[in-house]
Short mmCIF file of C-alpha atoms and ligand atoms in Angstrom, two decimals:
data_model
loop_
_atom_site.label_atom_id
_atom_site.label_comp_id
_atom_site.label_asym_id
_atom_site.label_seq_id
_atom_site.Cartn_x
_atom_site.Cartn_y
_atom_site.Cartn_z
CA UNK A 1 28.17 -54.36 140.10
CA UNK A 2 30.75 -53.40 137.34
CA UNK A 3 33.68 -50.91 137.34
CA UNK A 4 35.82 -49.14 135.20
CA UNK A 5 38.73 -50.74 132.65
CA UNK A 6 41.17 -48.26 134.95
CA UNK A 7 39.68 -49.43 138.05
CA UNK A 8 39.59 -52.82 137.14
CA UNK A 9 43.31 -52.68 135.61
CA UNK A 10 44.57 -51.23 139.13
CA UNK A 11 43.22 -54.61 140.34
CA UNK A 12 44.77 -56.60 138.33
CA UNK A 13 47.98 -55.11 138.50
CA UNK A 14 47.77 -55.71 142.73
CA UNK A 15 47.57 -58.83 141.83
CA UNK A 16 50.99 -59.09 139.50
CA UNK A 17 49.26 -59.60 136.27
CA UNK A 18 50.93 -58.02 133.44
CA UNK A 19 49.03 -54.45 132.36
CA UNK A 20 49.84 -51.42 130.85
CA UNK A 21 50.79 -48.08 132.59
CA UNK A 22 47.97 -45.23 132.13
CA UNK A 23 46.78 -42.34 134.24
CA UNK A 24 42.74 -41.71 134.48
CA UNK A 25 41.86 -38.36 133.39
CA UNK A 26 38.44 -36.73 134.45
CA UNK A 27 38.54 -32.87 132.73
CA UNK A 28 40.77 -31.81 129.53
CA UNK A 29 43.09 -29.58 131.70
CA UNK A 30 44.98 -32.39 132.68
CA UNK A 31 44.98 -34.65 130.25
CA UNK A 32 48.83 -33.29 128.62
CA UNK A 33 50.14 -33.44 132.34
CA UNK A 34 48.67 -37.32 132.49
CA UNK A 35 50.42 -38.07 128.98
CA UNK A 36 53.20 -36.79 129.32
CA UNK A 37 53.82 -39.36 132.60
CA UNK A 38 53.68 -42.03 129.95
CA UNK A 39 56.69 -42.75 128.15
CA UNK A 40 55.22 -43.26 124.18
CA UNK A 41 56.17 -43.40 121.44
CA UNK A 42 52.50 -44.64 121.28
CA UNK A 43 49.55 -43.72 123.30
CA UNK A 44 46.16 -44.84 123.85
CA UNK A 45 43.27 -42.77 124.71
CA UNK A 46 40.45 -45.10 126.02
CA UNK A 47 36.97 -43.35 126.94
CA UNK A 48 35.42 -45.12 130.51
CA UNK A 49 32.05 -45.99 130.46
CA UNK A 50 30.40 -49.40 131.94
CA UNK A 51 29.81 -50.93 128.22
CA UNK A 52 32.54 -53.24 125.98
CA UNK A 53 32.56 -52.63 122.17
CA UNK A 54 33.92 -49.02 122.06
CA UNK A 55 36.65 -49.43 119.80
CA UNK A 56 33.71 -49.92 117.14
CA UNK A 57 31.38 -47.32 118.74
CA UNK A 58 31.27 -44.03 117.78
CA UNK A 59 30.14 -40.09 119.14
CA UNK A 60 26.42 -38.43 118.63
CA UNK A 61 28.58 -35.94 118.55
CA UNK A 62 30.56 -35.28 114.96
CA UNK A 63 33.52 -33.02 116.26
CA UNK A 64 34.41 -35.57 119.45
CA UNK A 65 35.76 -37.14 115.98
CA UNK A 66 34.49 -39.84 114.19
CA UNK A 67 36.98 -42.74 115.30
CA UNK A 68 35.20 -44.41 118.47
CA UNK A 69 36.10 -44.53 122.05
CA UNK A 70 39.38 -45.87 122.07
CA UNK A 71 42.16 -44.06 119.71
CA UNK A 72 46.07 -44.48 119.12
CA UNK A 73 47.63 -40.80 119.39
CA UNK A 74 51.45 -40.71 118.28
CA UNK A 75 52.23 -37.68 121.36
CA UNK A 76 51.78 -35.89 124.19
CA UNK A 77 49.57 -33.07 122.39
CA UNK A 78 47.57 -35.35 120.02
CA UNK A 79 46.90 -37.61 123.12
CA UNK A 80 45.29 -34.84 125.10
CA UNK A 81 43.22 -33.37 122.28
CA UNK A 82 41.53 -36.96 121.66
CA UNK A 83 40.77 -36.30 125.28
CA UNK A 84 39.43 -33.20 125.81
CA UNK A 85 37.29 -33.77 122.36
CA UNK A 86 35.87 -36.99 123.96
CA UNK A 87 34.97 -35.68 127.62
CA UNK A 88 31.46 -34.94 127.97
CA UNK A 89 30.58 -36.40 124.69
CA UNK A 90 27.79 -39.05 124.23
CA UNK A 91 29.63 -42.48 122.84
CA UNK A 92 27.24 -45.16 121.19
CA UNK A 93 28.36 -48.96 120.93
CA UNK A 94 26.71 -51.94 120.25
CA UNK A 95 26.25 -52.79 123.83
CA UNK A 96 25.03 -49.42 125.02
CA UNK A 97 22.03 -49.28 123.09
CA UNK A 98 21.19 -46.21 120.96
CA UNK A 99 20.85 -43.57 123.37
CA UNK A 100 24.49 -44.61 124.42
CA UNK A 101 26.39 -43.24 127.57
CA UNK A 102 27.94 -40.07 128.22
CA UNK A 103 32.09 -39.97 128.60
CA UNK A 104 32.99 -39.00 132.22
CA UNK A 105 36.67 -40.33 132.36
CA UNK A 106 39.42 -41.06 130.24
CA UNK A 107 41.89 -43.34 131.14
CA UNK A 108 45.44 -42.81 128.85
CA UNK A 109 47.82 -45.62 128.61
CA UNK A 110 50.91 -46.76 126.90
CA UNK A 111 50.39 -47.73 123.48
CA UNK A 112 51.26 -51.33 122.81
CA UNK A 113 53.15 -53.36 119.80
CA UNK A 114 50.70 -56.47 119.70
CA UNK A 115 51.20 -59.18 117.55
CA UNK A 116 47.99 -61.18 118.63
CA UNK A 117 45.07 -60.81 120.54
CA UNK A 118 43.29 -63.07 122.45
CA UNK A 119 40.25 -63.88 124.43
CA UNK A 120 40.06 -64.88 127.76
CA UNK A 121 36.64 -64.90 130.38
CA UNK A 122 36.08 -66.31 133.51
CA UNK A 123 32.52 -66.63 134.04
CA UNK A 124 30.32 -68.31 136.78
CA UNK A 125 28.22 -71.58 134.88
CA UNK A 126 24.82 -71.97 136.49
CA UNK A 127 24.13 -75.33 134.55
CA UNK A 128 27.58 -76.84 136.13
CA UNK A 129 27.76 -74.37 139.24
CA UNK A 130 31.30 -74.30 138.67
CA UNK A 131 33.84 -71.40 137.72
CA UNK A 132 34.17 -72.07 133.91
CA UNK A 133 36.89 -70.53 131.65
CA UNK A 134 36.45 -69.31 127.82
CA UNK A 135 39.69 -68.93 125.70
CA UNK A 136 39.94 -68.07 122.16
CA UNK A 137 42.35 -67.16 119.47
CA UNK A 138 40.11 -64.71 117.62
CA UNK A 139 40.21 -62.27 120.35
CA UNK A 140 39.89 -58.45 119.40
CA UNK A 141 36.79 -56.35 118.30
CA UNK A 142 34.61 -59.11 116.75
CA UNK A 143 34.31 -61.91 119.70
CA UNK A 144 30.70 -61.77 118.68
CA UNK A 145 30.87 -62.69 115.38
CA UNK A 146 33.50 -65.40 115.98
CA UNK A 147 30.77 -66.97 118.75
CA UNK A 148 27.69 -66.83 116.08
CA UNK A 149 29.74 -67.34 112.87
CA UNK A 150 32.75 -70.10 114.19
CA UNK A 151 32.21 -71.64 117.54
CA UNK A 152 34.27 -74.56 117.69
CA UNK A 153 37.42 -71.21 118.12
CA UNK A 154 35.91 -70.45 120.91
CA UNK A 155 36.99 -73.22 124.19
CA UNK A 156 35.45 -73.91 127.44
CA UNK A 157 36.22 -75.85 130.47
CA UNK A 158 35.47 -75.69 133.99
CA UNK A 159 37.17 -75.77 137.10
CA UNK A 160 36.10 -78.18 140.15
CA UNK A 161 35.81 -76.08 143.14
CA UNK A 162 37.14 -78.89 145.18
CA UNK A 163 40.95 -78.74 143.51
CA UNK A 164 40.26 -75.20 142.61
CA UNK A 165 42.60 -74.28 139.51
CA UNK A 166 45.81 -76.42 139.22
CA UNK A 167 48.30 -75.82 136.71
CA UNK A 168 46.67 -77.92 133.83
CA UNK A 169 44.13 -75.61 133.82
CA UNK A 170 46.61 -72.45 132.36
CA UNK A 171 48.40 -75.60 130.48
CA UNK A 172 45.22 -76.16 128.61
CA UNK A 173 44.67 -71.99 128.11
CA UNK A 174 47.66 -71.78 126.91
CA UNK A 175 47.68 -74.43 124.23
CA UNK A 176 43.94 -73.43 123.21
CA UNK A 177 45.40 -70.12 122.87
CA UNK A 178 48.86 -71.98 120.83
CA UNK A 179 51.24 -70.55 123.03
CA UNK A 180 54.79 -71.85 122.88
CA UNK A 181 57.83 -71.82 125.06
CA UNK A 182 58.54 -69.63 128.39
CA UNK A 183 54.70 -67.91 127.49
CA UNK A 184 53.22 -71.03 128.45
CA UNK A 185 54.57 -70.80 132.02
CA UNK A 186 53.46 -67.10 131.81
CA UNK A 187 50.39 -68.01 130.72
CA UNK A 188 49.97 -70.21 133.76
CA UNK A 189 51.11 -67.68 136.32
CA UNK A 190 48.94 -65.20 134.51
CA UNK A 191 45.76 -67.54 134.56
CA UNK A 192 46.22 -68.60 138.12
CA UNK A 193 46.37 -65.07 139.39
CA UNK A 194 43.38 -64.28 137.76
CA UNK A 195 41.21 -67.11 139.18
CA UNK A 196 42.71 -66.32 142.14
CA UNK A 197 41.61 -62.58 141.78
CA UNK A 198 38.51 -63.87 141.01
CA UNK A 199 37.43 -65.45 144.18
CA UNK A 200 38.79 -63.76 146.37
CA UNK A 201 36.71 -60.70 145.08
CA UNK A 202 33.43 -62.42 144.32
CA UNK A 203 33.55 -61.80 141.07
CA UNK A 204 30.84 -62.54 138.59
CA UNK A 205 32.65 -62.33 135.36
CA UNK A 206 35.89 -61.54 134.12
CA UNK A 207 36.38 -60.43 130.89
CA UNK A 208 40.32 -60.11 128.99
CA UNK A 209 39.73 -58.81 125.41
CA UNK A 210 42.22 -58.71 123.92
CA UNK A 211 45.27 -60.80 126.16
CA UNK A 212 47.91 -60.23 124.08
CA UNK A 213 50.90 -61.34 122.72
CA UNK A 214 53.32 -58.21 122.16
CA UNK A 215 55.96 -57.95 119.37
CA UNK A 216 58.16 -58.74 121.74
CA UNK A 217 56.90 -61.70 122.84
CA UNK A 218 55.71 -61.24 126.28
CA UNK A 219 51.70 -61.58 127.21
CA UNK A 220 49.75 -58.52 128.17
CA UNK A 221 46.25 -57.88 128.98
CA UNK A 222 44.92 -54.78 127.15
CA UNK A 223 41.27 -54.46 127.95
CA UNK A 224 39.29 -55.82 130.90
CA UNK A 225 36.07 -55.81 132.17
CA UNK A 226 34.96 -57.10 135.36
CA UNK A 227 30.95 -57.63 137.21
CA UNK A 228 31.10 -58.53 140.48
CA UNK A 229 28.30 -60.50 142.92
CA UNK A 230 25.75 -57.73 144.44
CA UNK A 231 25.33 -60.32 147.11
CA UNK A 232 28.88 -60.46 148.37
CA UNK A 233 29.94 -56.53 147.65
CA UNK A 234 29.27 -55.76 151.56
CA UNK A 235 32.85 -57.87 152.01
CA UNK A 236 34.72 -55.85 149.80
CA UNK A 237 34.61 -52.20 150.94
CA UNK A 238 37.96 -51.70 148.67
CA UNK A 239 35.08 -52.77 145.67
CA UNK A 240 32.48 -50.96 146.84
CA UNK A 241 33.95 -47.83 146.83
CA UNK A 242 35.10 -48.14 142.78
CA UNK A 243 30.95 -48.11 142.16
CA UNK A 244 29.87 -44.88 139.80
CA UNK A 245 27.09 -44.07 140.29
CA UNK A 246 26.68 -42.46 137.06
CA UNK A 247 27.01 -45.66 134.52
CA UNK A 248 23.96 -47.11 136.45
CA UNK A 249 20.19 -47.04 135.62
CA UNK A 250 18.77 -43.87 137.09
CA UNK A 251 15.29 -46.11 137.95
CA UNK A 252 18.03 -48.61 139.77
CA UNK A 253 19.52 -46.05 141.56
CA UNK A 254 16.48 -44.38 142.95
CA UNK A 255 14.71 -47.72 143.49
CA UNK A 256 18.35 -48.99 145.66
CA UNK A 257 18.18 -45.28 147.76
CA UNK A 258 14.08 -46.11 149.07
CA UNK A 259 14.91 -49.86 149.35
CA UNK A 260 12.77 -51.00 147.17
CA UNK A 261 13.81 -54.45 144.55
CA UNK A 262 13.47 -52.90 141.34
CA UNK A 263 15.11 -54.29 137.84
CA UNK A 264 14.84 -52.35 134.96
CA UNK A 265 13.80 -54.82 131.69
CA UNK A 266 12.95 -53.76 128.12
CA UNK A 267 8.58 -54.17 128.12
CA UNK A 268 5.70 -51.93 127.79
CA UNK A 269 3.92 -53.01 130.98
CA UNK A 270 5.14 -51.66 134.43
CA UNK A 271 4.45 -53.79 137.50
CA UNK A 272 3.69 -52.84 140.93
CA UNK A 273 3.81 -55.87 143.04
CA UNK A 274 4.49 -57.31 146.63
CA UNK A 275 6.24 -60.18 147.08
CA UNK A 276 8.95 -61.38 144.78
CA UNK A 277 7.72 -64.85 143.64
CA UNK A 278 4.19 -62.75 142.86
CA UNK A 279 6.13 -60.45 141.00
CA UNK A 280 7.87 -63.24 139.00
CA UNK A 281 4.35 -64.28 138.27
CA UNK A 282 2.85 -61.10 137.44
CA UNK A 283 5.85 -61.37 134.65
CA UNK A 284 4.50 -64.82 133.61
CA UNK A 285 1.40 -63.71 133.25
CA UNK A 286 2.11 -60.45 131.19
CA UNK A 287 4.24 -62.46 128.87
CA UNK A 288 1.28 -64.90 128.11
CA UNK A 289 -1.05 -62.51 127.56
CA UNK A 290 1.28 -61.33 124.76
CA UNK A 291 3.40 -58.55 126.12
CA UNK A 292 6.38 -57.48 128.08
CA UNK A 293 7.35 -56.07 131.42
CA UNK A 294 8.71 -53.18 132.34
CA UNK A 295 10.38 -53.68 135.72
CA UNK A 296 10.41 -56.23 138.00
CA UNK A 297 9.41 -54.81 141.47
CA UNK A 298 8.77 -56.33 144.85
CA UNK A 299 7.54 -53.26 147.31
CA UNK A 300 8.15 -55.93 149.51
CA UNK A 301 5.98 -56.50 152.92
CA UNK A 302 6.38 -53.68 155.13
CA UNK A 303 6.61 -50.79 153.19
CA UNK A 304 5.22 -47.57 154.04
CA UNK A 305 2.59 -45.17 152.09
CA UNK A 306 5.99 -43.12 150.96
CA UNK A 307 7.75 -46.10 149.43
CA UNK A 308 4.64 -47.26 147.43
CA UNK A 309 4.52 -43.75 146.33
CA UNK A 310 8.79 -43.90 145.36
CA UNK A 311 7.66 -47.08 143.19
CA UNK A 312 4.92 -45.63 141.63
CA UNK A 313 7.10 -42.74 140.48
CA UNK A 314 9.62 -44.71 139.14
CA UNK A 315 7.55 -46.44 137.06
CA UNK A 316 6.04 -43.91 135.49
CA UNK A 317 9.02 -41.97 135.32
CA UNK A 318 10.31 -44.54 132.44
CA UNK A 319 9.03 -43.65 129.03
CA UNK A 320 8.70 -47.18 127.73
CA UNK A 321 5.53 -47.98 129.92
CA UNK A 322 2.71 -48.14 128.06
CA UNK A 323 0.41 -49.39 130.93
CA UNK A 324 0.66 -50.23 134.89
CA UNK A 325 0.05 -53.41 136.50
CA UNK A 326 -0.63 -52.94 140.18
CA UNK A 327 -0.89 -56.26 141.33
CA UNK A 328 -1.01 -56.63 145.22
CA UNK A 329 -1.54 -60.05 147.17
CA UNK A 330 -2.21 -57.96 151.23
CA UNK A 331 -1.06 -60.28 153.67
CA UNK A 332 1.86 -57.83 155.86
CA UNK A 333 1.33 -55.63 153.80
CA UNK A 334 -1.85 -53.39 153.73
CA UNK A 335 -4.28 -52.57 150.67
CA UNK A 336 -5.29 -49.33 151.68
CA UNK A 337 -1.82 -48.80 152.26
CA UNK A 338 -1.05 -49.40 148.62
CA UNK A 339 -4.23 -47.60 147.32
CA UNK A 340 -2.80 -44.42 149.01
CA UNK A 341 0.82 -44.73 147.81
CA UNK A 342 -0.75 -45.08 144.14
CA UNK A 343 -3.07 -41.96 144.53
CA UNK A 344 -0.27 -39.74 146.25
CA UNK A 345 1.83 -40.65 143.60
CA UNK A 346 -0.38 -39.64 140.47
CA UNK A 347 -1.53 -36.80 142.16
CA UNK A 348 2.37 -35.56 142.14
CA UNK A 349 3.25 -37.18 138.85
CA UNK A 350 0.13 -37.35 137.01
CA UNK A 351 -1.05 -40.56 134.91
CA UNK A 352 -0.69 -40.68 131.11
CA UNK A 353 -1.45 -44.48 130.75
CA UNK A 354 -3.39 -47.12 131.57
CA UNK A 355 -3.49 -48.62 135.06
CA UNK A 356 -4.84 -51.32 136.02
CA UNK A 357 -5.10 -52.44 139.97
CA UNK A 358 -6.14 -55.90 141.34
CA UNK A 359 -5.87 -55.73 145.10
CA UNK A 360 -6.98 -58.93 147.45
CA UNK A 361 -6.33 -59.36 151.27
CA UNK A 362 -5.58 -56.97 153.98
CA UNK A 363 -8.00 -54.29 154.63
CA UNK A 364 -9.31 -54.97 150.75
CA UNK A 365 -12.73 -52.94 150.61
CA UNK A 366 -10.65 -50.07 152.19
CA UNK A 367 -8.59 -49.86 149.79
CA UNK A 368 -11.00 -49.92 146.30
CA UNK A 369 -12.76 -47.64 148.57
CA UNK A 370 -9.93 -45.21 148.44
CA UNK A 371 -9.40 -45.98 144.98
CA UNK A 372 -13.00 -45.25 144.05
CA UNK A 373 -13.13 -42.38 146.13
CA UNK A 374 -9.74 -40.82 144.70
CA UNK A 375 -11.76 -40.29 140.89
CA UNK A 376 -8.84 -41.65 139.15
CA UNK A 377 -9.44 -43.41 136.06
CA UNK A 378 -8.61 -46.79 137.29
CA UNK A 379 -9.25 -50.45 135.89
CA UNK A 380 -9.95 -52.84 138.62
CA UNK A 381 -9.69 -56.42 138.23
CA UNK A 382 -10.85 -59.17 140.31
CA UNK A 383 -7.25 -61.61 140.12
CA UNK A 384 -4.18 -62.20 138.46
CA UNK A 385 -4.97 -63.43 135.26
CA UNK A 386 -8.25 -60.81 134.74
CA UNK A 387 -5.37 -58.42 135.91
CA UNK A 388 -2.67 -59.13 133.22
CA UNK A 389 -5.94 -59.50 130.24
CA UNK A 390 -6.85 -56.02 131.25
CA UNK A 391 -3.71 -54.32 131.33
CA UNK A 392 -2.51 -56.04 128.08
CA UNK A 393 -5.92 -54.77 125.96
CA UNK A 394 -5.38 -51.34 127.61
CA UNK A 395 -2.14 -51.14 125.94
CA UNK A 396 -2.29 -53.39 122.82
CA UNK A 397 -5.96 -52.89 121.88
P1 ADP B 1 36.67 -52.21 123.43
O1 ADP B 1 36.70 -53.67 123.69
O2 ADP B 1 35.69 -51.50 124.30
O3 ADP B 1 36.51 -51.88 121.98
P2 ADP B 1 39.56 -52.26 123.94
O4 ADP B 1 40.23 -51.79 125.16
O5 ADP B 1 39.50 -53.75 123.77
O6 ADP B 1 38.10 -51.60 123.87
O7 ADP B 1 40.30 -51.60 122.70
C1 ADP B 1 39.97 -51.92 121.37
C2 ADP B 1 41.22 -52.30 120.61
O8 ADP B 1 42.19 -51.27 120.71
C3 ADP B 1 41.91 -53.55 121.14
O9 ADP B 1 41.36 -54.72 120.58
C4 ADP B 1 43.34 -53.30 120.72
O10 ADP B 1 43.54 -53.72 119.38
C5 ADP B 1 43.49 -51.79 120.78
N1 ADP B 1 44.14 -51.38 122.05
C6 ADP B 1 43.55 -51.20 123.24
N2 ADP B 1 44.44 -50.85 124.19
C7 ADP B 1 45.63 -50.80 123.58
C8 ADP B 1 46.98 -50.50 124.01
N3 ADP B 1 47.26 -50.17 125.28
N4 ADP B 1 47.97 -50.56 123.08
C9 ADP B 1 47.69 -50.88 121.80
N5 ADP B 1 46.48 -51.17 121.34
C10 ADP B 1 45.45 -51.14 122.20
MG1 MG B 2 37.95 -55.03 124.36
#
């Protein structure tokens, strides 16, 4: 689950790490009363949506002006007009993807004097299943290109979960980083209150870009973003209730409201499946054959005619799916059960693509008897792999 720079700033600043002061601002009319809190000479106008590169990014919408998503105003006035002409506007950056995400909040803050910016992540390593840190100098707008173009800026160590993080650890940030002075021992108070941030709230990733070195010499943190583990969000109520609902996948969302283990992914093929290691094969499979899934989705074993019929709808409801892959393994769950979710379904919704069912186990005959019964225009297949050649030729020719 990820938050909001404001929410996740808020977090931070419980826990005595150095931020700016801002005010969150959700319609135009009070964006000059929010500003003027602030004490300038320099403010900074930051739209909130759940995607990073918005400095760069700019509106589909020419008069929200033509500056991106996060602009310097030098007073009260020009602060709130960069507001009000972002609200409601459509902001596209490189991680949003082209149809970009509509501006719901604005969160003002104090303008800072920075003399450099940094990069600092916390991130969880799979390979070492440890908490690992990433530090760089070139922090700022173009991490990317500083990862692809010079790697050896960017550093990496990790952090055994037996000591947990010791003071060599922000030692070793700090000098990556070629801090000098008192702002290594900031550095190191800074860096331990982050890790210690970080487990405490099950976090997934951490992200400080830019941590900053001001004019006046003391550190800062300017922009963070923060993903937390699904898994472990039913022991943080305080983080739970930060979720907006708005930044996430509509498909997600519906598919989290019926219960039902849905991911969104980027394919042409959308999968109907029960049982998650199935549906990890039915993704294989797709993949060999020479395309790509939709969705992942496990219906899962007991569900009922009205979930299969949710699932169904969901699916089609997303216009990258070229074709669907009903692929159903009845053991708990039922066939027929299935066959009637997917008729309901395209009865309400209507089919414009190819479908293409393989269904084996429980109560089997019923269900291609419903299916055969129903008149849809249905491809049966005998197993998996006839399954995933069908559906791919459907869609690919
Ligand atoms: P994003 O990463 O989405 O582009 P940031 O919050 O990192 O958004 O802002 C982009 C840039 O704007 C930063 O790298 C920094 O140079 C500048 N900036 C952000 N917040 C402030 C601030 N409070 N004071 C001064 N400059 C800021
Ligand atoms: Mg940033």
């Amino acid at each position: 689950m990820n938050i909001h720079e404001y929410q996740a700033k808020a977090l931070l600043r419980s826990y005595g790490i150095p931020v700016s002061d801002g005010r969150v601002v959700l319609r135009a009319e009070e964006a000059k009363t929010a500003a003027g809190e602030l004490d300038g000479p320099l403010w900074v106008v930051k739209a909130q949506i759940h995607a990073g590169g918005r400095g760069k990014g700019h509106f589909k919408e020419p008069e929200a002006g033509e500056k991106g998503g996060v602009r310097l105003a030098r007073s009260v006035g020009e602060a709130a007009e960069f507001a009000r002409q972002m609200l409601g506007r459509t902001l596209v950056t490189i991680q949003t993807g082209e149809t970009g995400k509509q501006v719901n909040r604005i969160y003002i803050e104090d303008g800072s004097d920075i003399d450099r910016e940094f990069y600092l992540a916390f991130l969880i390593d799979r390979q070492t299943s440890r908490i690992s840190i990433v530090a760089s100098t070139e922090g700022g707008m173009s991490i990317e290109d500083v990862a692809h173009n010079t790697p050896e800026k960017i550093h990496t160590f990790t952090i055994d979960p037996a000591t947990g993080l010791q003071d060599f650890h922000g030692r070793r940030v700090a000098f990556a980083l070629g801090l000098s002075g008192a702002q290594v021992k900031s550095c190191v108070g800074i860096v331990k209150n982050l890790y210690r941030m970080f487990t405490d709230k099950d976090m997934d990733m951490l992200e400080i870009n830019p941590f900053c070195v001001l004019k006046d010499g003391s550190l800062k943190l300017l922009d963070a973003k923060m993903a937390f583990d699904g898994n472990a969000i039913y022991r943080h109520p305080d983080i739970a209730a930060l979720r907006d609902e708005t930044e996430e996948d509509p498909k997600e969302l519906a598919a989290s409201k019926f219960d039902l283990n849905y991911i969104a992914l980027d394919g042409e093929i959308g999968c109907m499946v029960n049982g998650a290691g199935l549906a990890m094969a039915t993704m294989d499979i797709i993949k060999l054959y020479g395309a790509e899934p939709a969705n992942f989705l496990d219906v899962g074993g007991g569900a009922t005619k009205e979930k299969v019929t949710e699932a169904f709808k969901i699916i089609t409801s997303d216009p990258q799916v070229k074709g669907i892959l009903v692929n159903i393994f009845g053991g708990i769950m039922r066939c027929d059960i299935i066959a009637e979710g997917v008729i309901a379904a395209v009865k309400e919704v209507g089919l414009k693509v190819p479908l293409v069912v393989r269904l084996e186990g429980t109560n089997v005959d019923l269900g291609k008897d419903i299916i055969r019964k129903s008149g849809l225009n249905v491809i049966a297949a005998d197993d998996l792999k006839d399954g995933a050649e069908k559906i791919v030729k459907a869609v690919k020719g």
